[in-house]
Amino acid sequence: MLRGIRKASTNWLGKTIMSVVMGVLILSFAVWGIADIFKGYGQSSLAKIGSTEISTEQFRQLYTDKLQQIGRQFGRPLTSEQARAFGLDRQVLQQVIAEAALDEDARRKGLGVSDAEVMRQITADPNFKGSTGAFDGARFQQLIRSLGYTEQRYIAEQRKVSLRRQIAGTVTGGAEPPKTMLEALSRFQNEQRTIEYVKLDTAQAGTVEAPSPEALAAYFEDRKTQFRAPEYRKIAFVVMTPEEMAKWSVVSDDDAKKAFESSKARMSTPEQRQLSQMVFPSLAEAQAARAKLSPTFTFEDLAKERGMTPADLDLGMVAKAGIIDPTVADAAFALAPDSISEPVQGRFGTVLVKVGKIQPGTEPSYDSVAATVKRDLAIERARAAVADMHNKMEDERGGGSSVIEAAKKLGLTAVTVEAVDRSGRTPDGQPVAGLPVGTDLVSQAFASNVGVDNDALQVGGGYVWFDVLGVTPSHDRTLDEVKDQVVARWRDDQIAGRLRSKAAELVEKLGPAAKFADVAAAAGVKLETSAPFKRDATVPGLSGGVVEAAFRSAKDAAGSAQGASSAEWIVYRVTDITAPALDMASDEAKKLKETLQRGLTDEQVAQYVGKIESEIGTRINQEAFALATGAGTNTN
């Protein structure tokens, strides 16, 4: 599974999609994160792993949720066709099967995890920490809700994640990259090279005479496709979003004050308290510990006696809503500063809570937030107006009106673009101004045609309607139409060819006994020396091609490579190669080791999951899988 994910991320588009997928799964713990591991049995089975069956409808729901989450990250919906093109359907299936296999393995091994440990993991998760660095209950609720989870369901899921981590920790225990591998990778990353070099540019190319009409005609004929006119489309569109409509809405002070009063709590800063918590396995032990406390035997002394550090106790500066357990929250916020509670029977055990510093809450005044409240209220009202206008626009479109005609009837503004190519540019090469941000309007227009009734595109809580009004097909241009471009291209090619030949000549002259300074002086160019650079460095004055070429050359070897453009060539000689020895006690070595170790553990866990799946038996209903992912009966 992990190899498949890495393979999917090797190209730039895949990397973009995978970065979004990782953003959607940001709440994950190690191994695999949040996933809906299915319970019970579906009547229509999509897959079965041991005794765990995954129904088609359950998988469809999970798959749809994932696409919606990714779509929210992109700012526009991801279609089933796009998802399949990126391989997301297979990745989600592999993830679900792998997680189900690990859960089945945990069940068979009789593994378990305590409530207190689950609570510790959740409150320690950095994704749920607020600006103070402490667990933020409001952030916790917001993040899990954004992924469709209730608190109870999330806690249940993290119990499963914890069990998977136990298995993974056992499987990968002792996995450590060998020293030779660390040293080899360190050398590859940290090796530095120094070169001396000269730059050849248009000055060294000499005078380039204008081509004869015959030569230019022949040049154009050989490269006619390079000067071909692209296809253009004439489109009309209407944009309707809450933000746009809100600009024309006036909100009275009376309405704004009512909205302010109803949302004051959300806009206020709640009281926060510095809390420490000690968990006990039973009420009796908690009562006995509480009885020990006195002016001479403090809460911290009790922690030391129980082998606990301050970090084990500290919950940070938290608001009441930031405490998962409401019983503990009520007790903590009923205490005076620098006091300790009686034993509290909480959700995850019996606890003693100590309150330190108390930071009072704050409430904003209406005047300080009036502008924000009015803007938000205008946008909220506009959302309803957008929904109403959407229905009216669809009715007009359904009645046969064009986008321009429907917009005119409804008092909306339609925009017409006379000609745009696939890259969003006009015939003069300039980007089309005013295209709606956050949509792929141009690509959608090129996927449509004149007379087609197109679905509205969703953008920013609103919609974009468009029509294709005309198509100008791609066609060959005559030499007269593009003569200036052809002459410029011909001249560039002449210069590039001369510089390439000149560079080759200089490289031949740079034999073992030749002095680069003498060769440079004879050629009339300046000899320069670079600072030491690594293979992934951006070196001022040198192109990436030159850096790559330098790392393919041996010490004292000469070579050449194109510079920043075809009108610049670099001739170089490698003068020094250094690679610092890796200090195994350094932070760099530790980070390098962690990176390699993650790769090794990923492979080991993937192999273990594969072994579980083969041993307990995994069956996939390909037709059901195709149905759930919108591919019909086509599983290819």
XYZ file of C-alpha atoms in Angstrom:
636
model
C 0.000 0.000 0.000
C 2.722 2.456 0.986
C 4.705 1.691 -2.162
C 1.602 2.411 -4.179
C 1.141 5.784 -2.515
C 4.757 6.721 -3.129
C 4.482 5.670 -6.775
C 1.384 7.817 -7.191
C 3.249 10.877 -5.957
C 6.185 10.754 -8.387
C 4.819 13.252 -10.904
C 3.950 16.891 -10.180
C 0.210 16.417 -10.468
C 0.336 13.365 -8.261
C 2.360 15.277 -5.696
C -0.263 18.017 -5.670
C -3.069 15.521 -5.148
C -1.141 13.565 -2.514
C -0.347 16.746 -0.606
C -4.049 17.436 -0.455
C -4.772 13.855 0.593
C -2.239 14.233 3.403
C -3.920 17.515 4.370
C -7.293 15.793 4.524
C -5.812 13.054 6.707
C -3.916 15.512 8.939
C -5.466 14.070 12.084
C -3.795 10.711 11.479
C -1.599 8.993 14.013
C 1.286 6.752 12.913
C 0.723 3.868 10.477
C -2.739 4.942 9.214
C -5.003 7.576 10.571
C -8.689 8.166 10.801
C -10.695 5.744 8.698
C -14.134 4.313 9.016
C -13.432 0.639 9.705
C -16.658 -1.070 8.965
C -18.711 -2.952 11.487
C -21.240 -5.653 10.817
C -22.043 -7.112 7.460
C -23.482 -5.485 4.376
C -25.939 -7.253 2.166
C -23.891 -6.274 -0.882
C -20.270 -7.093 -0.105
C -17.451 -5.142 -1.708
C -14.580 -6.788 0.163
C -14.000 -9.304 2.930
C -10.888 -9.564 5.113
C -11.019 -12.536 7.410
C -14.315 -12.213 9.241
C -14.659 -8.484 8.504
C -16.920 -7.608 5.600
C -17.071 -4.216 3.871
C -20.356 -3.424 2.161
C -20.616 -1.542 -1.102
C -22.699 1.223 0.470
C -20.299 1.671 3.389
C -17.305 1.946 1.066
C -19.204 4.311 -1.234
C -19.906 6.619 1.702
C -16.271 6.632 2.815
C -15.049 7.159 -0.748
C -17.496 10.029 -1.292
C -16.412 11.630 1.995
C -12.773 11.464 0.906
C -13.513 13.078 -2.471
C -15.492 15.852 -0.763
C -12.673 16.472 1.705
C -10.137 16.699 -1.118
C -12.500 18.902 -3.106
C -12.720 21.329 -0.188
C -8.935 21.501 -0.104
C -8.815 22.210 -3.867
C -11.650 24.717 -3.709
C -13.655 22.843 -6.339
C -15.252 19.405 -6.599
C -13.176 16.424 -7.692
C -15.076 14.259 -10.159
C -15.101 10.467 -10.070
C -13.211 10.429 -13.379
C -10.470 12.676 -12.001
C -10.251 10.608 -8.813
C -9.816 7.403 -10.805
C -7.222 9.072 -13.040
C -5.210 9.956 -9.926
C -5.651 6.427 -8.555
C -7.505 7.644 -5.456
C -10.123 4.901 -5.756
C -7.474 2.191 -5.418
C -5.640 4.054 -2.667
C -8.782 4.381 -0.554
C -9.597 0.710 -1.120
C -6.047 -0.331 -0.171
C -6.162 1.876 2.923
C -9.481 0.446 4.083
C -8.386 -3.155 3.515
C -5.020 -2.602 5.230
C -6.651 -0.997 8.264
C -9.277 -3.728 8.466
C -6.514 -6.347 8.281
C -4.652 -4.751 11.188
C -7.856 -4.470 13.228
C -8.597 -8.125 12.545
C -5.041 -8.999 13.596
C -5.429 -6.993 16.834
C -8.715 -8.763 17.600
C -7.177 -12.183 17.048
C -4.210 -11.319 19.266
C -6.484 -9.999 22.025
C -4.816 -6.583 22.129
C -6.410 -3.700 24.034
C -5.807 -0.123 25.164
C -7.090 1.705 28.251
C -9.373 4.751 28.249
C -6.691 6.795 30.010
C -4.144 6.025 27.294
C -6.574 6.992 24.529
C -7.276 10.283 26.319
C -3.547 10.936 26.732
C -2.914 10.382 23.031
C -5.743 12.695 21.983
C -4.752 15.551 24.305
C -1.093 15.161 23.284
C -1.859 15.298 19.537
C -0.201 18.506 18.205
C -3.025 18.910 15.658
C -5.366 19.734 18.550
C -3.132 22.252 20.320
C -4.079 25.912 20.300
C -1.930 29.032 20.168
C -0.818 28.473 23.777
C 0.550 25.028 22.933
C -2.054 23.278 25.100
C -4.919 21.050 24.032
C -7.697 23.190 22.517
C -11.120 21.581 22.836
C -12.735 23.946 20.367
C -10.073 23.161 17.756
C -10.497 19.453 18.483
C -14.236 19.636 17.870
C -13.821 21.752 14.751
C -11.277 19.460 13.130
C -13.088 16.207 13.789
C -16.391 17.710 12.671
C -14.784 18.851 9.422
C -14.071 15.183 8.725
C -17.549 14.054 9.713
C -16.763 12.630 13.158
C -18.521 12.942 16.480
C -16.408 12.956 19.646
C -17.514 9.432 20.567
C -16.804 8.059 17.121
C -13.410 9.757 16.975
C -12.395 8.349 20.373
C -13.441 4.872 19.222
C -11.394 5.274 16.059
C -8.297 6.388 17.950
C -8.537 3.294 20.110
C -8.173 1.285 16.891
C -5.335 3.507 15.696
C -3.523 2.893 18.986
C -3.844 -0.859 18.503
C -2.489 -0.579 14.968
C 0.472 1.348 16.356
C 1.121 -1.429 18.856
C 1.291 -3.948 16.033
C 3.427 -1.685 13.863
C 5.791 -0.985 16.762
C 6.273 -4.700 17.308
C 6.808 -5.390 13.612
C 9.318 -2.587 13.156
C 11.071 -2.866 16.518
C 14.825 -2.805 16.045
C 14.631 -1.630 12.435
C 17.635 0.619 12.017
C 19.395 1.808 8.857
C 23.021 0.623 8.662
C 25.834 3.109 9.114
C 26.991 2.572 5.530
C 23.591 3.663 4.213
C 23.612 6.759 6.408
C 27.091 7.719 5.273
C 26.249 7.175 1.599
C 23.123 9.307 1.798
C 24.937 11.977 3.790
C 27.667 12.149 1.169
C 25.094 12.405 -1.609
C 23.276 15.253 0.165
C 26.297 17.140 1.504
C 28.942 16.685 -1.169
C 30.078 20.088 -2.426
C 31.742 21.039 -5.657
C 33.603 24.129 -6.805
C 34.009 25.064 -10.437
C 35.776 27.707 -12.445
C 33.823 28.751 -15.503
C 33.230 31.201 -18.310
C 29.976 32.415 -19.818
C 29.410 32.558 -23.555
C 26.604 34.839 -24.718
C 25.463 36.708 -27.796
C 28.721 38.680 -27.854
C 30.646 35.452 -28.558
C 28.124 34.353 -31.189
C 29.190 37.135 -33.538
C 27.011 39.014 -35.971
C 23.954 37.106 -37.146
C 22.903 38.306 -40.556
C 19.225 38.355 -41.467
C 18.135 35.170 -43.264
C 17.437 35.181 -46.965
C 13.771 34.843 -47.980
C 14.493 31.314 -49.195
C 16.226 30.292 -45.965
C 13.464 31.764 -43.835
C 10.764 30.055 -45.912
C 12.531 26.703 -45.581
C 13.009 27.200 -41.846
C 9.314 28.030 -41.425
C 8.201 25.070 -43.533
C 10.192 22.638 -41.348
C 8.689 24.091 -38.159
C 5.236 25.138 -39.302
C 3.503 23.297 -36.439
C 5.420 25.396 -33.893
C 3.734 28.535 -35.242
C 0.264 27.023 -35.590
C -2.611 29.126 -34.227
C -4.276 27.449 -31.230
C -7.989 26.805 -30.994
C -9.922 29.723 -29.527
C -13.354 29.804 -27.945
C -15.779 32.663 -27.503
C -17.570 32.307 -24.182
C -20.116 34.160 -22.083
C -20.427 33.658 -18.346
C -22.224 34.917 -15.254
C -20.713 34.760 -11.750
C -22.939 34.802 -8.691
C -21.365 34.381 -5.223
C -22.443 35.518 -1.733
C -19.414 37.810 -1.459
C -20.277 39.540 -4.726
C -23.949 39.983 -3.864
C -23.106 41.124 -0.323
C -21.332 44.193 -1.713
C -24.716 45.628 -2.683
C -26.481 44.741 0.579
C -27.029 47.317 3.327
C -27.231 46.037 6.924
C -28.794 48.311 9.547
C -27.273 48.875 12.984
C -30.335 47.315 14.619
C -29.884 44.078 12.660
C -26.139 44.098 13.256
C -26.605 44.587 17.020
C -29.021 41.645 17.165
C -26.500 39.476 15.313
C -23.753 40.688 17.645
C -25.733 39.729 20.761
C -26.444 36.234 19.391
C -22.810 35.645 18.452
C -21.131 37.464 21.344
C -20.079 34.218 22.992
C -18.333 33.064 19.800
C -16.533 36.382 19.453
C -15.507 36.509 23.093
C -12.381 35.047 24.625
C -13.348 32.516 27.325
C -11.763 32.335 30.752
C -8.662 30.128 30.767
C -7.029 28.289 33.638
C -3.624 26.748 34.201
C -4.507 23.162 35.048
C -2.657 20.084 36.247
C -4.346 16.687 36.392
C -3.424 13.435 38.130
C -5.292 10.258 37.103
C -5.866 7.341 39.497
C -7.064 3.823 38.701
C -9.704 3.887 41.461
C -11.670 6.254 43.695
C -10.088 4.745 46.816
C -6.554 5.482 45.630
C -7.513 9.022 44.681
C -9.086 9.631 48.088
C -6.004 8.261 49.872
C -3.733 10.483 47.779
C -5.897 13.556 48.408
C -5.748 12.942 52.147
C -1.922 13.131 52.046
C -1.899 16.670 50.717
C -0.931 19.382 53.197
C 1.098 22.593 53.308
C 4.203 20.421 53.742
C 3.249 17.733 51.175
C 2.235 19.402 47.919
C 0.628 18.240 44.699
C 4.084 18.184 43.125
C 5.421 16.038 45.986
C 2.581 13.591 45.403
C 3.502 13.430 41.700
C 7.139 12.658 42.532
C 6.026 9.945 44.928
C 4.048 8.373 42.084
C 6.991 8.660 39.662
C 5.395 11.373 37.543
C 7.008 14.452 35.986
C 5.418 17.925 35.634
C 4.924 17.182 31.921
C 2.774 14.175 32.844
C 0.413 16.451 34.803
C 0.320 19.716 32.892
C -2.770 20.389 30.763
C -1.618 23.922 30.000
C -3.679 27.093 29.965
C -7.084 25.860 28.773
C -10.662 27.078 28.451
C -13.509 25.068 29.907
C -14.560 23.921 26.438
C -11.038 22.615 25.879
C -11.470 19.838 28.457
C -12.925 16.705 26.871
C -14.474 15.371 30.071
C -17.353 17.693 31.156
C -17.297 16.403 34.751
C -13.627 17.286 35.125
C -14.240 20.632 33.386
C -17.011 21.573 35.846
C -14.829 20.674 38.821
C -11.769 22.517 37.529
C -13.658 25.732 36.799
C -15.385 25.710 40.188
C -12.066 25.936 42.064
C -10.324 29.019 43.364
C -6.802 29.865 42.159
C -4.018 27.643 43.558
C -6.439 25.042 44.908
C -6.869 21.301 44.418
C -10.138 19.449 43.809
C -11.532 16.501 45.681
C -11.461 13.231 43.680
C -13.519 13.603 40.492
C -14.963 10.543 38.780
C -14.220 11.341 35.132
C -14.769 9.559 31.869
C -11.271 8.068 31.799
C -10.707 7.481 35.499
C -10.701 9.256 38.861
C -8.673 12.477 38.873
C -7.365 15.223 41.100
C -7.218 18.627 39.437
C -5.048 21.544 40.512
C -5.754 25.121 39.369
C -2.910 27.581 38.994
C -3.178 30.966 37.304
C -6.608 32.130 36.063
C -6.857 34.342 32.976
C -10.248 36.127 32.830
C -12.258 36.056 29.615
C -12.938 39.119 27.483
C -15.980 40.347 25.537
C -15.709 42.688 22.511
C -17.793 45.848 22.303
C -20.245 46.271 19.431
C -18.367 49.273 18.025
C -15.116 47.314 17.802
C -16.631 44.577 15.604
C -19.548 46.357 13.906
C -17.931 46.352 10.445
C -17.146 42.642 10.652
C -20.623 41.772 11.914
C -22.295 43.747 9.109
C -20.117 42.124 6.466
C -20.774 38.609 7.798
C -24.494 39.275 8.064
C -24.608 40.629 4.514
C -22.837 37.518 3.223
C -25.170 35.261 5.191
C -28.205 36.975 3.721
C -26.631 36.797 0.288
C -26.309 33.022 0.597
C -30.073 32.709 0.695
C -30.335 35.146 -2.212
C -27.819 33.092 -4.190
C -29.842 29.937 -3.617
C -33.001 31.687 -4.750
C -31.268 33.229 -7.775
C -29.754 29.862 -8.651
C -33.233 28.377 -8.964
C -34.415 31.284 -11.107
C -31.354 31.042 -13.332
C -31.859 27.312 -13.758
C -35.516 27.890 -14.639
C -34.527 30.394 -17.313
C -31.873 28.053 -18.680
C -34.345 25.197 -18.629
C -36.725 27.336 -20.644
C -34.183 27.676 -23.429
C -32.603 31.047 -22.552
C -28.913 31.546 -23.172
C -26.654 32.726 -20.345
C -26.743 36.278 -21.697
C -30.543 36.256 -22.081
C -31.116 34.748 -18.620
C -28.749 37.246 -16.985
C -30.531 40.165 -18.643
C -33.946 38.973 -17.420
C -32.684 38.550 -13.839
C -30.677 41.770 -13.648
C -27.318 40.018 -13.561
C -24.190 40.972 -15.498
C -22.931 38.607 -18.180
C -19.311 38.798 -19.335
C -18.302 37.902 -22.893
C -14.764 36.825 -23.790
C -14.272 37.122 -27.545
C -11.402 34.625 -27.798
C -9.511 32.534 -25.256
C -7.171 29.582 -25.777
C -6.707 26.566 -23.522
C -4.103 28.393 -21.433
C -6.510 31.286 -20.701
C -4.834 33.745 -23.070
C -6.144 36.024 -25.785
C -4.792 35.993 -29.380
C -2.255 38.677 -28.432
C -0.815 36.335 -25.797
C -2.147 38.177 -22.729
C -4.055 36.440 -19.900
C -7.804 37.003 -20.022
C -8.777 39.407 -17.225
C -11.826 38.872 -15.035
C -12.102 35.090 -15.184
C -13.664 33.730 -11.960
C -11.021 32.548 -9.508
C -11.358 29.021 -8.140
C -12.966 27.437 -11.209
C -11.663 25.660 -14.277
C -13.992 27.658 -16.536
C -11.644 27.648 -19.527
C -11.043 23.891 -19.489
C -14.777 23.316 -19.013
C -15.481 25.550 -22.005
C -13.042 23.540 -24.117
C -14.776 20.333 -23.008
C -18.084 21.740 -24.224
C -19.311 23.141 -27.539
C -21.639 25.676 -29.113
C -25.261 25.032 -28.206
C -24.522 22.730 -25.265
C -26.505 23.386 -22.068
C -23.688 23.304 -19.501
C -24.087 22.598 -15.794
C -23.302 25.486 -13.480
C -19.842 25.443 -11.897
C -19.630 25.857 -8.130
C -17.307 28.522 -6.754
C -17.035 30.205 -3.332
C -20.482 29.146 -2.206
C -21.940 30.421 -5.486
C -22.181 29.508 -9.140
C -20.816 30.259 -12.595
C -22.982 29.688 -15.670
C -21.372 29.715 -19.111
C -22.099 29.227 -22.791
C -19.700 28.544 -25.642
C -20.700 31.076 -28.304
C -18.161 30.205 -30.974
C -15.179 28.029 -31.839
C -12.201 29.113 -33.942
C -10.384 25.883 -34.871
C -6.638 25.549 -34.648
C -5.047 26.184 -38.036
C -1.748 26.678 -39.800
C -0.603 30.247 -40.137
C 1.130 31.668 -43.184
C 4.681 32.939 -42.999
C 3.469 36.497 -43.480
C 1.223 36.200 -40.391
C 4.066 35.168 -38.076
C 7.134 36.468 -39.887
C 8.474 38.447 -36.895
C 8.163 35.376 -34.640
C 9.873 33.152 -37.237
C 12.764 35.578 -37.693
C 13.243 35.838 -33.899
C 13.171 32.055 -33.519
C 15.599 31.592 -36.436
C 18.011 34.097 -34.896
C 17.795 32.406 -31.484
C 18.586 29.046 -33.063
C 21.549 30.502 -34.936
C 22.968 31.989 -31.718
C 22.384 28.784 -29.753
C 24.087 26.675 -32.408
C 27.130 28.938 -32.562
C 27.478 29.048 -28.764
C 27.160 25.274 -28.504
C 29.948 24.838 -31.055
C 32.089 27.510 -29.357
C 31.613 25.781 -25.989
C 32.644 22.421 -27.472
C 35.806 24.003 -28.879
C 36.760 25.469 -25.499
C 36.165 22.145 -23.743
C 38.568 20.461 -26.202
C 41.224 23.058 -25.415
C 40.890 22.444 -21.654
C 43.134 19.393 -21.587
C 44.951 18.203 -18.431
C 47.857 20.578 -18.972
C 45.855 23.582 -20.118
C 45.342 26.578 -17.879
C 41.737 27.771 -17.883
C 42.859 31.385 -17.421
C 44.868 31.241 -20.670
C 41.997 29.622 -22.600
C 39.559 32.230 -21.280
C 41.870 35.128 -22.140
C 42.341 33.836 -25.679
C 38.557 33.590 -26.094
C 38.038 37.070 -24.694
C 35.809 35.963 -21.817
C 36.056 36.426 -18.059
C 37.056 33.460 -15.887
C 34.999 33.144 -12.689
C 35.098 30.801 -9.706
C 31.996 29.609 -7.905
C 31.551 29.186 -4.186
C 31.221 25.537 -3.091
C 27.690 24.262 -3.824
C 25.622 21.138 -3.227
C 23.778 19.206 -5.917
C 20.379 20.628 -4.948
C 21.651 24.209 -4.580
C 20.499 27.293 -6.452
C 23.758 28.963 -7.448
C 23.640 32.655 -8.452
C 24.633 33.039 -12.096
C 24.488 29.307 -12.874
C 21.552 27.324 -14.217
C 20.323 24.070 -12.736
C 21.674 22.303 -15.832
C 25.194 23.512 -15.050
C 24.936 22.319 -11.434
C 23.730 18.894 -12.581
C 26.503 18.663 -15.181
C 29.146 19.577 -12.590
C 28.032 16.672 -10.386
C 28.358 14.297 -13.340
C 31.948 15.362 -13.928
C 35.096 14.100 -12.232
C 37.555 16.373 -10.481
C 39.619 18.443 -12.983
C 37.267 17.415 -15.802
C 35.818 20.066 -18.124
C 32.361 20.271 -19.604
C 29.651 22.584 -20.878
C 25.960 23.131 -20.352
C 23.280 25.610 -21.323
C 22.943 28.594 -19.043
C 19.830 30.547 -18.143
C 18.661 30.516 -21.791
C 19.638 29.149 -25.199
C 21.588 32.389 -25.694
C 23.984 31.506 -22.866
C 26.369 28.580 -22.518
C 28.693 27.796 -19.641
C 32.068 26.111 -20.002
C 33.377 24.838 -16.657
C 36.046 22.790 -14.947
C 35.537 21.038 -11.583
C 38.313 22.259 -9.309
C 37.356 20.774 -5.949
C 35.125 18.044 -4.494
C 34.525 17.817 -0.744
C 32.249 15.650 1.360
C 32.337 16.188 5.145
C 32.365 13.049 7.263
C 29.088 12.314 8.999
C 29.149 12.898 12.753
C 26.848 10.147 14.007
C 26.105 12.185 17.167
C 25.004 15.304 15.257
C 21.426 16.512 14.791
C 21.842 16.046 11.048
C 22.704 12.370 11.504
C 19.727 11.905 13.810
C 17.314 13.493 11.311
C 18.817 11.468 8.481
C 18.460 8.312 10.511
C 14.833 9.139 11.314
C 14.057 9.689 7.623
C 15.612 6.402 6.560
C 14.037 4.596 9.490
C 10.574 5.829 8.482
C 11.155 4.432 5.007
C 12.282 1.069 6.388
C 9.369 0.838 8.832
C 6.907 1.761 6.089
C 8.193 -1.120 3.986
C 8.131 -3.555 6.898
C 4.575 -2.635 7.890
C 3.467 -2.881 4.250
C 4.972 -6.364 4.027
C 3.340 -7.399 7.299
C -0.062 -6.153 6.145
C 0.390 -8.054 2.908
C 1.185 -11.197 4.874
C -1.923 -10.753 7.069
C -4.126 -10.227 4.030
C -2.801 -13.377 2.349
C -3.086 -15.472 5.521
C -6.561 -14.474 6.646
C -7.864 -14.147 3.107
C -8.897 -11.032 1.221
C -11.576 -11.009 -1.454
C -12.649 -7.988 -3.504
C -15.819 -7.753 -5.561
C -14.509 -5.779 -8.538
C -17.986 -5.051 -9.929
C -19.129 -3.665 -6.570
C -15.912 -1.635 -6.331
C -16.493 -0.153 -9.801
C -20.090 0.658 -8.862
C -19.057 2.373 -5.618
C -16.446 4.543 -7.381
C -18.657 5.551 -10.296
C -16.912 3.402 -12.908
C -19.957 1.244 -13.700
C -18.906 -2.286 -14.527
C -15.621 -1.186 -16.042
C -12.890 -2.075 -13.559
C -9.941 -1.265 -15.770
